[in-house]
Structure formats: structure tokens, C-alpha cells
Amino acid sequence: MVQEGELLWTPRAEFAQGSQIARYQRWLREQRGVETSDYATLWNWSVREPEAFWATIWDYFDVQSSVPYSRVLDTHQMPGCKWFEDSRLNYAEHLLRQEAIAPDATVFHHLSETRPLAQMSWRELGRQVRILATELRALGVQPGDRVVSYMPNVPETAIAMMATTAIGAVWSSAAPEFGVKTVIERFSQIEPKVLFAADGYRFGGKDFVRDAEVRRIVDALPSLQTVVWLPYLDPAAPPPSWKQMRRWGDLLSGPDVSPEQFRYEHVAYDHPLWVVFSSGTTGLPKAIVHSHVGALVEHLKLMHFHLNLGPKSVMFFYSTTGWMMWNLLLAALLTGSGIVLYDGNPAHPSPDFLWQLAADTGTTSFGASPTYVQMMEKAGLVPGQRFDLSKLEAIVVAGAPSTPETFAWFYRSVKPDLWVTSQSGGTELCSGFVGASPTLPVHAGEIQARLLGMDVHAWTDDGHELIDEVGELVVTTPFPSMPIKFWNDDGGKRYRESYFEAMETIRPGVWRHGDFIKVNARGGCYIYGRSDSTLNRFGVRIGTAEIYRAVEQVPEIADSLIVCCELPGGKFFMPLFVRLKPDAELDENLVRRINTKLREDCSPRHVPDRIYAVTAVPYTLTGKKMEIPVRKLLMGWPLEKAASRDAMMNPDAIDWFVRFAQDSRDYDWRGNAATSARA
């Protein structure tokens, strides 16, 4: 069994020295006189001298602005600081710069359950973006207007995003599997003028027609002036006869607009680029706004230095259009990299289907969530034996904490010379706080480093820094991709409450992200789940990821969820819920083995008070276990206040917990915590 922190891979000298970040370090030395002997010294300089660091990002990547910036940063006080004041630029213009360099190279490999694998060139992408942007202007879309999408992960959605941002309008996207209520909760906050909508999608061989859902969404958004209809499931079907309806094909049949004829809208440094939404598991989803300039400089840094992408790269990450990883996948275009767009079930028609796709597209960087990796591991898949993955260089695991076993599976089952990386950040920054460097070794379960320009630390509750111990993830220096605001958040009250209020009495202006993190002496990082779902027993804080790692190694366990409920008198109740594999039974023997595993791998404090078998574990639409809503249900909250069904991947899964919470009122655990685990 692999141990946490065990050395798994060291980069070859030619890989490390030829990386994007190594080239940047040489440029820093030659052009700026900044000597950085290794990643640690580079990171230290980037957070101690943020103005100097981010100015070099601007210069190194030759950011195009029609007006020079007056200063990099006006103040170190968060929130409210201003980045690259007075500059005027456009994010989409930078996404499409590669068109002028290699117009006939492939930018999109795209596949779905309704369409065969195909390619699109940079020239064709640029042509369609310019045509659609021109048509949007003709429809009256102005800079600052909101344009939204209810479409799958297909080229049309990416083209719509780039056309929208190219003219200075504000983009927002929801995946077509989102429920109507979820979409309306999001889009009604920002009052869109245009909606791009598809007639449905196919998943796992089954068609999901969304005509009726789109109609309900349109009816609930009085601000809409135009609906652009994409006949995706049935290209021959006539569009609905709505007054404001336009067909995608009709808009794209407009005259070509050459690069010389087209005018990108250069917008101010604080102009909104897009609105991304929090998961909305409780309460109204937060409408998080990023700027063109903030997203641009952050994504230039992230995609080049931390993912090591370039014009010869092909990046794949399994995502829907409702997750910020879709935005990041498109950000790979800033490097000249090609990307793979896939719409469908990742395990259809076979569990290793995505590896076939990686082989067919020459993927160099393969991304997925830990949940998908665990499914492959449990299925006994060995992709390296079945597919030609000779071009594959890197693995990007994101969306939830990764275990040492996840890392080891890649080296055992895919290929031994592989840069396996784990990342962690969030929708709030549309990027990562901690992640990868191609110049560093890979240790099992460990995120390689804090990302450049991200002044991340683990703190105690009273603001003391921790090394090799778990603490709150805080950021003490501003970063460009922090939200410029929440939409309709007068005075920034909700923004402050979300990320700054908890630290106000300790040190004002510190970002508290809500994750549990450990930073070790060499700079490696571990994320242990959300700190607001943290288990607290006898004053010791426990990350839920530690529990899951141990429990899900038990052969009979398919999935698990744990919460801790605080009770009167300083007591608590910590139940563990497990989904069993077929034919398994939660008997006394299995309970004993689970508890022994937790006691030996973790500590006696990790042993739950009781263990219950459930039919399913509830997940958000972005694949996160719904620990906080379940905890609230057990503490007596009604479902409508604890969670939103439309924000769930599997809404029926929450019903078991609703019944459990109701039935538990017959017991006395809320006042008398159990002292031993039993089925």
C-alpha cells in the first residue's frame, strides 16, 4: 500500500528544463535580474513582490492593451483592490491570438454521444466567433449586457462564449442537465438579454429533451430579448415558434468578417468578463464576477507555468458547461494548445472510453475528478495496456481531494513516466490556489506547491501559521482573479461575509477560503475538504477526506459520507453513512472492520458513533459530497432550507437522509451522544 508523501516520480532533466516555468525563470534572470534558484525561491519572490511579479506576467506574455496601465496594484488591502488600473483589453482577443500564427492547426477535437469525433481549425474558430459576435451586435447586445447559455459541452457553446466576451458583453453558463429552478435562480439574478439554448442532450445513450425546460426558463426571464436555438439532438427539427427565437445556423450563415475588419471591444480593467455561480447547495447561489484583466493574467500564468501547455499540447478535462473547469479548459487556448471537448457519459459505452478518446486525439494533458479515477480503479482498468498513450505527459486531477492511492493508480495503470498533478482552488477565483510545477517531484497524495502569486498559508483559528499541521486555508496578499464583486451585492456585504468576515477580528483583509489545508516543510500541500464541514471531536479537527480515504479502501464499501453534529453540553454525534457494493451487508463484522481501519489508519477520534447503510450518497452538480446539507438535516433544518434539489447530481439520494432525520427524532442522540459505533 502506498504511503502518503511517498516519492512517486521525479521529472527528467530535459522535461524540467524545457518547461514553460523554467523558460520564464531564465527570462527573469536575463531581463529583470531576478535570480530564482528553485521553485521555492520563485514562489517566495512572487508573493513578497506581487506588483513586480504580476508586471512580469504582463510583459512576458505581451498582453495587448489599447491603453497602458497606470499601476499594477493600488493597495494590498482586500477586498476592493484594483489591478492594472486604466488598462483596456479583451480576454477573447487573447484566446484567439494563435489564429494568426497557425491558422490551419487544430484547436478543437470534439466528440459527443450525438456526433462523431471531428476537428476544428483555429481559422474556422476565429471565423465563427467573428460572425456570431457581429450578429450579436446587430441584435443590440452592448458592452455590459448579459448573455447566458443552457447548452452542452460542444464547440457552439465555446464559440458563443468567445463571441459574447469579444464584444464586451458578460457571459454566464448553465449545463443542460441543471433543473429549471437551478437555472432560474442563477440567471434571474443577472437579467440576461440573450439566451443560447439547445434542444437537449444525450447521456449514456439516452436522450433528454429540454424544450419544455427552456420554455419555462424563458418565461421566467422577462429581460430576455432573443433566444438562439441550437437543434442539437435533432438537427432537422423546426425550432419552437417563439417570437424572440433565432436559429444558430441562421446567425452563423452571415457574411465572413476578416480579422482586420473585426473590432474587439477593449473594456476597462474592472469590466465584468463572466458571472460564475457557487454550487447553491444552500441558499441562493453566489453570482461571482471576474474581470477581463484579472482572469487573463491569472490564466496566462496558470496554463503556461502550472499546466505546462503550449502550441504542441492537447488538453482534455472532463467537464460540463456548468462547472468552472469548463472555463479553464477554454483558457488553455491562451497557450496555443488544442483542447478536447466531450459531451456525454464518461463511462459510455465502456468504463475506459475516455482513454480511447485520449489516444484518438493525442491528448498530452488528461484531466478528470477523483471520483472518476476511483471508478476506474475499482473497475480494474489498466488503460496503459489497451491504448496508445505515448503522447500523454500529464494528469490533472481536480474537483475534490485526491488520495495517495489515486496517484499510485496512474503510475501503475497508465504509465510510469507521468507528471501526476492535483489542483485545488475554486469557482471564486476560477483558478487554483495550490497545484503543480513541472520542475518538482510528485509525492503520493500531495499537491506539489502553492501556485505563483498565491500567498497561501495554513492558519490556526487565532491566526498563527502552521507547518506540517492542518489549518484554515487563508490568502494574505491580493491576487488578480479574486472576484471584483458579487452581482447585486450592494456594498459588497455578501462578498465580505463569504471570505473576509471570519478573519476580521484576527487580521482584517485576509481571505479565508473555507478549506482545510496542510503545508509541509518542503512546500507540498494537502487539502482535507471544506473546513465548514470539518469534523470536530474533543477539540481536534478532522478533515472528511481522511475518513473517506480509509473507509473506501474497505472492499465492501462503494462510497461514504460522514458528518459531525454538535449537541448541547459540548457533546456531539458523528454518524458514518456507507453505500455498499452489491451483495455486501452491513453486519457486525463489517462495522468492526471499518472501525478498526479508521482507528489504525487515522486515530480513535476518526471512529464514527454509528454506521448506517444508505442507497446513495448525495452529490452536488459539480461532484462534491453534500456534507453540509446532510449535517443541517440531521440538526433539524427543513429540506428547503438545508439544500436545493436542483443543485444535486442525484436528487433522490437526499430523500433517505430526510427520512432518517425525521425518524431520528424518536431517538435521544441529540441530547445523549452515542459512545460506540453500531449498525
Short mmCIF file of C-alpha atoms in Angstrom, two decimals, residues 127-445:
data_model
loop_
_atom_site.label_atom_id
_atom_site.label_comp_id
_atom_site.label_asym_id
_atom_site.label_seq_id
_atom_site.Cartn_x
_atom_site.Cartn_y
_atom_site.Cartn_z
CA ARG A 127 -14.29 32.91 -38.42
CA GLN A 128 -17.32 31.67 -36.50
CA VAL A 129 -16.57 33.80 -33.43
CA ARG A 130 -16.35 36.96 -35.55
CA ILE A 131 -19.57 36.19 -37.44
CA LEU A 132 -21.51 35.48 -34.26
CA ALA A 133 -20.08 38.50 -32.44
CA THR A 134 -21.13 40.71 -35.35
CA GLU A 135 -24.64 39.22 -35.29
CA LEU A 136 -24.90 39.80 -31.53
CA ARG A 137 -24.03 43.44 -32.06
CA ALA A 138 -26.72 43.62 -34.74
CA LEU A 139 -29.19 42.21 -32.20
CA GLY A 140 -28.44 45.17 -29.95
CA VAL A 141 -26.10 43.50 -27.46
CA GLN A 142 -23.97 46.18 -25.84
CA PRO A 143 -20.91 46.01 -23.57
CA GLY A 144 -22.09 45.01 -20.11
CA ASP A 145 -25.23 43.21 -21.32
CA ARG A 146 -25.55 39.65 -20.06
CA VAL A 147 -25.61 36.70 -22.44
CA VAL A 148 -26.31 33.25 -20.99
CA SER A 149 -26.18 29.67 -22.17
CA TYR A 150 -28.09 26.45 -21.50
CA MET A 151 -26.02 24.27 -23.79
CA PRO A 152 -23.82 21.16 -23.66
CA ASN A 153 -20.04 20.94 -23.99
CA VAL A 154 -19.85 21.40 -27.75
CA PRO A 155 -17.97 23.88 -29.98
CA GLU A 156 -21.06 26.07 -30.36
CA THR A 157 -21.02 26.86 -26.63
CA ALA A 158 -17.35 27.82 -26.71
CA ILE A 159 -17.94 29.97 -29.79
CA ALA A 160 -20.86 31.69 -28.08
CA MET A 161 -18.70 32.44 -25.03
CA MET A 162 -15.90 33.94 -27.11
CA ALA A 163 -18.28 35.96 -29.28
CA THR A 164 -20.02 37.32 -26.19
CA THR A 165 -16.83 38.39 -24.43
CA ALA A 166 -15.32 39.69 -27.69
CA ILE A 167 -17.94 42.47 -27.76
CA GLY A 168 -17.71 43.24 -24.05
CA ALA A 169 -20.93 41.50 -23.04
CA VAL A 170 -20.95 39.40 -19.86
CA TRP A 171 -21.11 35.61 -20.17
CA SER A 172 -22.71 33.03 -17.89
CA SER A 173 -23.40 29.36 -18.45
CA ALA A 174 -25.54 26.56 -17.04
CA ALA A 175 -25.33 22.93 -18.08
CA PRO A 176 -28.43 21.46 -19.75
CA GLU A 177 -28.74 18.81 -17.05
CA PHE A 178 -29.43 21.57 -14.49
CA GLY A 179 -33.01 21.71 -13.30
CA VAL A 180 -35.20 24.66 -14.25
CA LYS A 181 -35.25 26.08 -10.74
CA THR A 182 -31.45 25.98 -10.55
CA VAL A 183 -31.11 27.83 -13.85
CA ILE A 184 -33.71 30.45 -12.95
CA GLU A 185 -32.10 31.04 -9.54
CA ARG A 186 -28.86 31.84 -11.32
CA PHE A 187 -29.90 33.72 -14.43
CA SER A 188 -32.67 35.79 -12.84
CA GLN A 189 -30.02 37.47 -10.68
CA ILE A 190 -28.20 38.89 -13.72
CA GLU A 191 -31.14 39.68 -16.07
CA PRO A 192 -29.77 38.41 -19.38
CA LYS A 193 -30.61 39.90 -22.76
CA VAL A 194 -29.78 36.80 -24.86
CA LEU A 195 -30.10 33.07 -24.12
CA PHE A 196 -28.30 30.38 -26.13
CA ALA A 197 -30.24 27.13 -25.69
CA ALA A 198 -30.02 23.60 -27.04
CA ASP A 199 -33.00 21.32 -27.56
CA GLY A 200 -31.47 18.71 -25.23
CA TYR A 201 -28.54 16.37 -24.77
CA ARG A 202 -27.69 12.68 -24.79
CA PHE A 203 -26.14 10.91 -21.81
CA GLY A 204 -25.42 7.22 -21.52
CA GLY A 205 -27.30 6.51 -24.73
CA LYS A 206 -30.49 8.19 -23.52
CA ASP A 207 -31.89 11.41 -24.97
CA PHE A 208 -33.00 14.19 -22.63
CA VAL A 209 -35.25 16.62 -24.49
CA ARG A 210 -35.21 20.09 -22.91
CA ASP A 211 -37.74 22.04 -25.00
CA ALA A 212 -40.20 22.37 -22.13
CA GLU A 213 -37.46 23.33 -19.67
CA VAL A 214 -36.17 26.05 -21.98
CA ARG A 215 -39.70 27.40 -22.36
CA ARG A 216 -40.08 27.67 -18.59
CA ILE A 217 -36.70 29.36 -18.26
CA VAL A 218 -37.58 31.87 -20.98
CA ASP A 219 -40.93 32.62 -19.35
CA ALA A 220 -39.16 33.31 -16.03
CA LEU A 221 -36.64 35.77 -17.52
CA PRO A 222 -38.52 38.89 -18.67
CA SER A 223 -35.24 40.61 -19.56
CA LEU A 224 -34.66 38.24 -22.49
CA GLN A 225 -34.92 39.77 -25.94
CA THR A 226 -33.52 36.93 -28.04
CA VAL A 227 -33.24 33.14 -27.76
CA VAL A 228 -30.67 31.50 -30.04
CA TRP A 229 -31.79 27.92 -30.66
CA LEU A 230 -29.36 25.06 -31.32
CA PRO A 231 -31.05 21.89 -32.69
CA TYR A 232 -28.50 19.53 -31.14
CA LEU A 233 -30.47 16.33 -30.57
CA ASP A 234 -32.45 16.63 -33.80
CA PRO A 235 -30.82 18.99 -36.34
CA ALA A 236 -33.78 18.58 -38.72
CA ALA A 237 -36.44 19.56 -36.19
CA PRO A 238 -38.03 23.00 -36.60
CA PRO A 239 -37.36 25.46 -33.77
CA PRO A 240 -40.11 26.49 -31.36
CA SER A 241 -42.31 29.28 -32.74
CA TRP A 242 -41.34 31.82 -30.09
CA LYS A 243 -41.39 35.46 -31.04
CA GLN A 244 -37.80 36.12 -29.98
CA MET A 245 -36.36 32.90 -31.50
CA ARG A 246 -33.31 32.85 -33.81
CA ARG A 247 -31.69 29.69 -35.17
CA TRP A 248 -27.99 29.11 -34.57
CA GLY A 249 -27.46 28.15 -38.22
CA ASP A 250 -29.12 31.33 -39.46
CA LEU A 251 -26.84 33.53 -37.37
CA LEU A 252 -23.73 31.65 -38.49
CA SER A 253 -24.71 31.95 -42.16
CA GLY A 254 -23.91 35.65 -42.07
CA PRO A 255 -21.04 37.07 -44.13
CA ASP A 256 -17.47 36.37 -43.11
CA VAL A 257 -15.68 39.04 -41.12
CA SER A 258 -11.91 39.09 -41.53
CA PRO A 259 -9.60 39.62 -38.54
CA GLU A 260 -8.70 43.03 -39.96
CA GLN A 261 -12.36 44.06 -40.19
CA PHE A 262 -13.37 42.87 -36.74
CA ARG A 263 -13.11 45.13 -33.69
CA TYR A 264 -12.70 43.57 -30.27
CA GLU A 265 -14.29 45.65 -27.53
CA HIS A 266 -11.42 46.75 -25.31
CA VAL A 267 -13.02 47.13 -21.91
CA ALA A 268 -11.88 48.75 -18.69
CA TYR A 269 -9.73 46.90 -16.16
CA ASP A 270 -12.75 46.37 -13.87
CA HIS A 271 -15.25 45.41 -16.59
CA PRO A 272 -17.05 42.08 -15.93
CA LEU A 273 -15.94 39.14 -18.05
CA TRP A 274 -18.34 36.48 -16.81
CA VAL A 275 -20.54 35.50 -13.89
CA VAL A 276 -19.90 32.08 -12.37
CA PHE A 277 -22.07 30.69 -9.62
CA SER A 278 -21.39 28.84 -6.39
CA SER A 279 -22.92 25.39 -6.14
CA GLY A 280 -26.04 26.68 -4.41
CA THR A 281 -26.44 23.68 -2.15
CA THR A 282 -27.83 26.07 0.45
CA GLY A 283 -29.32 29.48 -0.18
CA LEU A 284 -29.28 31.49 -3.39
CA PRO A 285 -26.13 30.73 -5.43
CA LYS A 286 -23.50 33.47 -5.21
CA ALA A 287 -23.14 35.34 -8.52
CA ILE A 288 -19.36 35.70 -8.69
CA VAL A 289 -17.97 38.27 -11.13
CA HIS A 290 -14.46 38.21 -12.61
CA SER A 291 -12.79 40.85 -14.76
CA HIS A 292 -11.13 40.53 -18.18
CA VAL A 293 -7.76 41.65 -16.88
CA GLY A 294 -7.83 39.56 -13.69
CA ALA A 295 -8.82 36.34 -15.44
CA LEU A 296 -6.36 36.97 -18.28
CA VAL A 297 -3.17 37.39 -16.28
CA GLU A 298 -4.12 34.57 -13.89
CA HIS A 299 -4.90 32.14 -16.70
CA LEU A 300 -1.76 33.05 -18.64
CA LYS A 301 0.24 32.14 -15.54
CA LEU A 302 -1.73 29.02 -14.66
CA MET A 303 -1.93 27.45 -18.09
CA HIS A 304 1.68 28.09 -19.09
CA PHE A 305 3.59 27.64 -15.85
CA HIS A 306 1.50 25.23 -13.79
CA LEU A 307 -0.04 23.07 -16.52
CA ASN A 308 2.93 23.47 -18.90
CA LEU A 309 0.78 23.86 -22.00
CA GLY A 310 1.92 25.18 -25.35
CA PRO A 311 1.13 25.05 -29.10
CA LYS A 312 2.05 21.35 -29.28
CA SER A 313 -0.21 20.40 -26.37
CA VAL A 314 -3.69 18.88 -26.38
CA MET A 315 -5.65 19.26 -23.14
CA PHE A 316 -8.65 17.22 -22.09
CA PHE A 317 -10.67 17.70 -18.92
CA TYR A 318 -13.99 16.00 -18.42
CA SER A 319 -16.39 18.78 -17.50
CA THR A 320 -19.85 20.11 -18.14
CA THR A 321 -20.57 23.71 -19.06
CA GLY A 322 -21.91 24.39 -15.56
CA TRP A 323 -18.53 23.95 -13.85
CA MET A 324 -15.72 26.49 -13.81
CA MET A 325 -13.37 23.78 -15.14
CA TRP A 326 -15.06 24.34 -18.50
CA ASN A 327 -13.90 27.97 -18.38
CA LEU A 328 -10.40 26.78 -17.50
CA LEU A 329 -10.40 24.26 -20.34
CA LEU A 330 -11.06 27.09 -22.78
CA ALA A 331 -8.35 29.15 -21.08
CA ALA A 332 -5.86 26.61 -22.45
CA LEU A 333 -6.27 28.41 -25.79
CA LEU A 334 -4.16 31.23 -24.33
CA THR A 335 -1.13 28.94 -24.74
CA GLY A 336 -1.92 27.96 -28.33
CA SER A 337 -2.86 24.48 -27.09
CA GLY A 338 -5.58 22.41 -28.67
CA ILE A 339 -8.37 21.12 -26.43
CA VAL A 340 -10.75 18.18 -26.41
CA LEU A 341 -14.47 18.85 -25.95
CA TYR A 342 -16.59 15.85 -24.98
CA ASP A 343 -20.30 15.80 -24.23
CA GLY A 344 -21.65 12.59 -22.79
CA ASN A 345 -21.24 9.90 -20.17
CA PRO A 346 -17.54 9.40 -19.32
CA ALA A 347 -18.11 5.66 -18.93
CA HIS A 348 -20.24 5.06 -22.03
CA PRO A 349 -20.17 2.78 -23.91
CA SER A 350 -17.32 1.35 -21.78
CA PRO A 351 -15.70 2.43 -18.50
CA ASP A 352 -12.38 3.23 -20.23
CA PHE A 353 -13.97 5.23 -23.06
CA LEU A 354 -12.19 8.48 -22.19
CA TRP A 355 -8.81 6.78 -22.54
CA GLN A 356 -9.76 5.77 -26.07
CA LEU A 357 -10.63 9.41 -26.69
CA ALA A 358 -7.26 10.49 -25.28
CA ALA A 359 -5.47 8.09 -27.61
CA ASP A 360 -7.51 9.17 -30.65
CA THR A 361 -6.85 12.88 -30.04
CA GLY A 362 -3.20 12.67 -28.99
CA THR A 363 -4.03 14.14 -25.60
CA THR A 364 -0.95 15.35 -23.71
CA SER A 365 -2.74 16.52 -20.54
CA PHE A 366 -5.65 14.40 -19.26
CA GLY A 367 -7.98 15.71 -16.58
CA ALA A 368 -10.79 14.28 -14.50
CA SER A 369 -12.18 14.27 -10.99
CA PRO A 370 -11.02 11.87 -8.25
CA THR A 371 -14.48 10.29 -8.32
CA TYR A 372 -13.91 9.19 -11.92
CA VAL A 373 -10.45 7.88 -11.06
CA GLN A 374 -11.85 5.84 -8.16
CA MET A 375 -14.45 4.33 -10.51
CA MET A 376 -11.70 3.26 -12.93
CA GLU A 377 -9.60 1.82 -10.15
CA LYS A 378 -12.48 -0.20 -8.71
CA ALA A 379 -13.30 -1.48 -12.20
CA GLY A 380 -9.76 -2.83 -12.51
CA LEU A 381 -8.96 -0.77 -15.63
CA VAL A 382 -5.40 -0.66 -16.99
CA PRO A 383 -5.56 1.94 -19.81
CA GLY A 384 -1.82 1.83 -20.43
CA GLN A 385 -2.13 -1.74 -21.70
CA ARG A 386 -5.04 -1.08 -24.05
CA PHE A 387 -4.39 2.31 -25.62
CA ASP A 388 -1.58 4.24 -27.26
CA LEU A 389 -0.92 6.94 -24.67
CA SER A 390 2.59 7.71 -25.87
CA LYS A 391 1.82 11.42 -26.17
CA LEU A 392 0.37 11.68 -22.68
CA GLU A 393 2.64 13.71 -20.37
CA ALA A 394 0.46 14.97 -17.53
CA ILE A 395 -2.57 14.14 -15.44
CA VAL A 396 -4.71 16.88 -13.90
CA VAL A 397 -6.94 15.73 -11.04
CA ALA A 398 -9.31 18.40 -9.71
CA GLY A 399 -12.69 18.82 -8.07
CA ALA A 400 -12.07 17.06 -4.74
CA PRO A 401 -9.12 15.93 -2.59
CA SER A 402 -7.03 13.13 -4.12
CA THR A 403 -5.70 10.17 -2.19
CA PRO A 404 -2.24 8.57 -2.43
CA GLU A 405 -3.92 5.55 -3.99
CA THR A 406 -5.31 7.74 -6.78
CA PHE A 407 -1.80 8.91 -7.62
CA ALA A 408 -0.36 5.39 -7.46
CA TRP A 409 -3.08 4.07 -9.78
CA PHE A 410 -1.91 6.33 -12.60
CA TYR A 411 1.69 5.16 -12.33
CA ARG A 412 0.63 1.53 -12.10
CA SER A 413 -2.16 1.53 -14.68
CA VAL A 414 -1.40 4.31 -17.17
CA LYS A 415 2.37 4.78 -17.49
CA PRO A 416 5.35 5.12 -15.13
CA ASP A 417 6.81 8.32 -16.63
CA LEU A 418 3.90 10.65 -15.94
CA TRP A 419 3.53 14.02 -14.26
CA VAL A 420 0.52 13.37 -12.00
CA THR A 421 -0.86 16.58 -10.54
CA SER A 422 -3.62 17.51 -8.19
CA GLN A 423 -5.06 21.02 -8.04
CA SER A 424 -7.30 22.91 -5.65
CA GLY A 425 -8.88 26.31 -5.94
CA GLY A 426 -12.45 27.25 -6.61
CA THR A 427 -15.14 28.96 -8.59
CA GLU A 428 -14.41 32.11 -6.59
CA LEU A 429 -11.10 32.60 -8.41
CA CYS A 430 -11.75 30.41 -11.47
CA SER A 431 -8.29 29.01 -10.93
CA GLY A 432 -6.20 27.29 -8.28
CA PHE A 433 -4.51 28.26 -5.04
CA VAL A 434 -2.33 25.17 -4.93
CA GLY A 435 -1.27 22.96 -7.78
CA ALA A 436 1.57 21.76 -9.94
CA SER A 437 5.04 22.61 -11.18
CA PRO A 438 6.80 20.51 -13.85
CA THR A 439 10.12 21.13 -12.12
CA LEU A 440 9.13 19.39 -8.87
CA PRO A 441 8.83 15.71 -7.90
CA VAL A 442 5.49 14.04 -7.27
CA HIS A 443 4.69 12.60 -3.84
CA ALA A 444 1.69 10.37 -3.20
CA GLY A 445 -1.46 12.31 -2.40
#
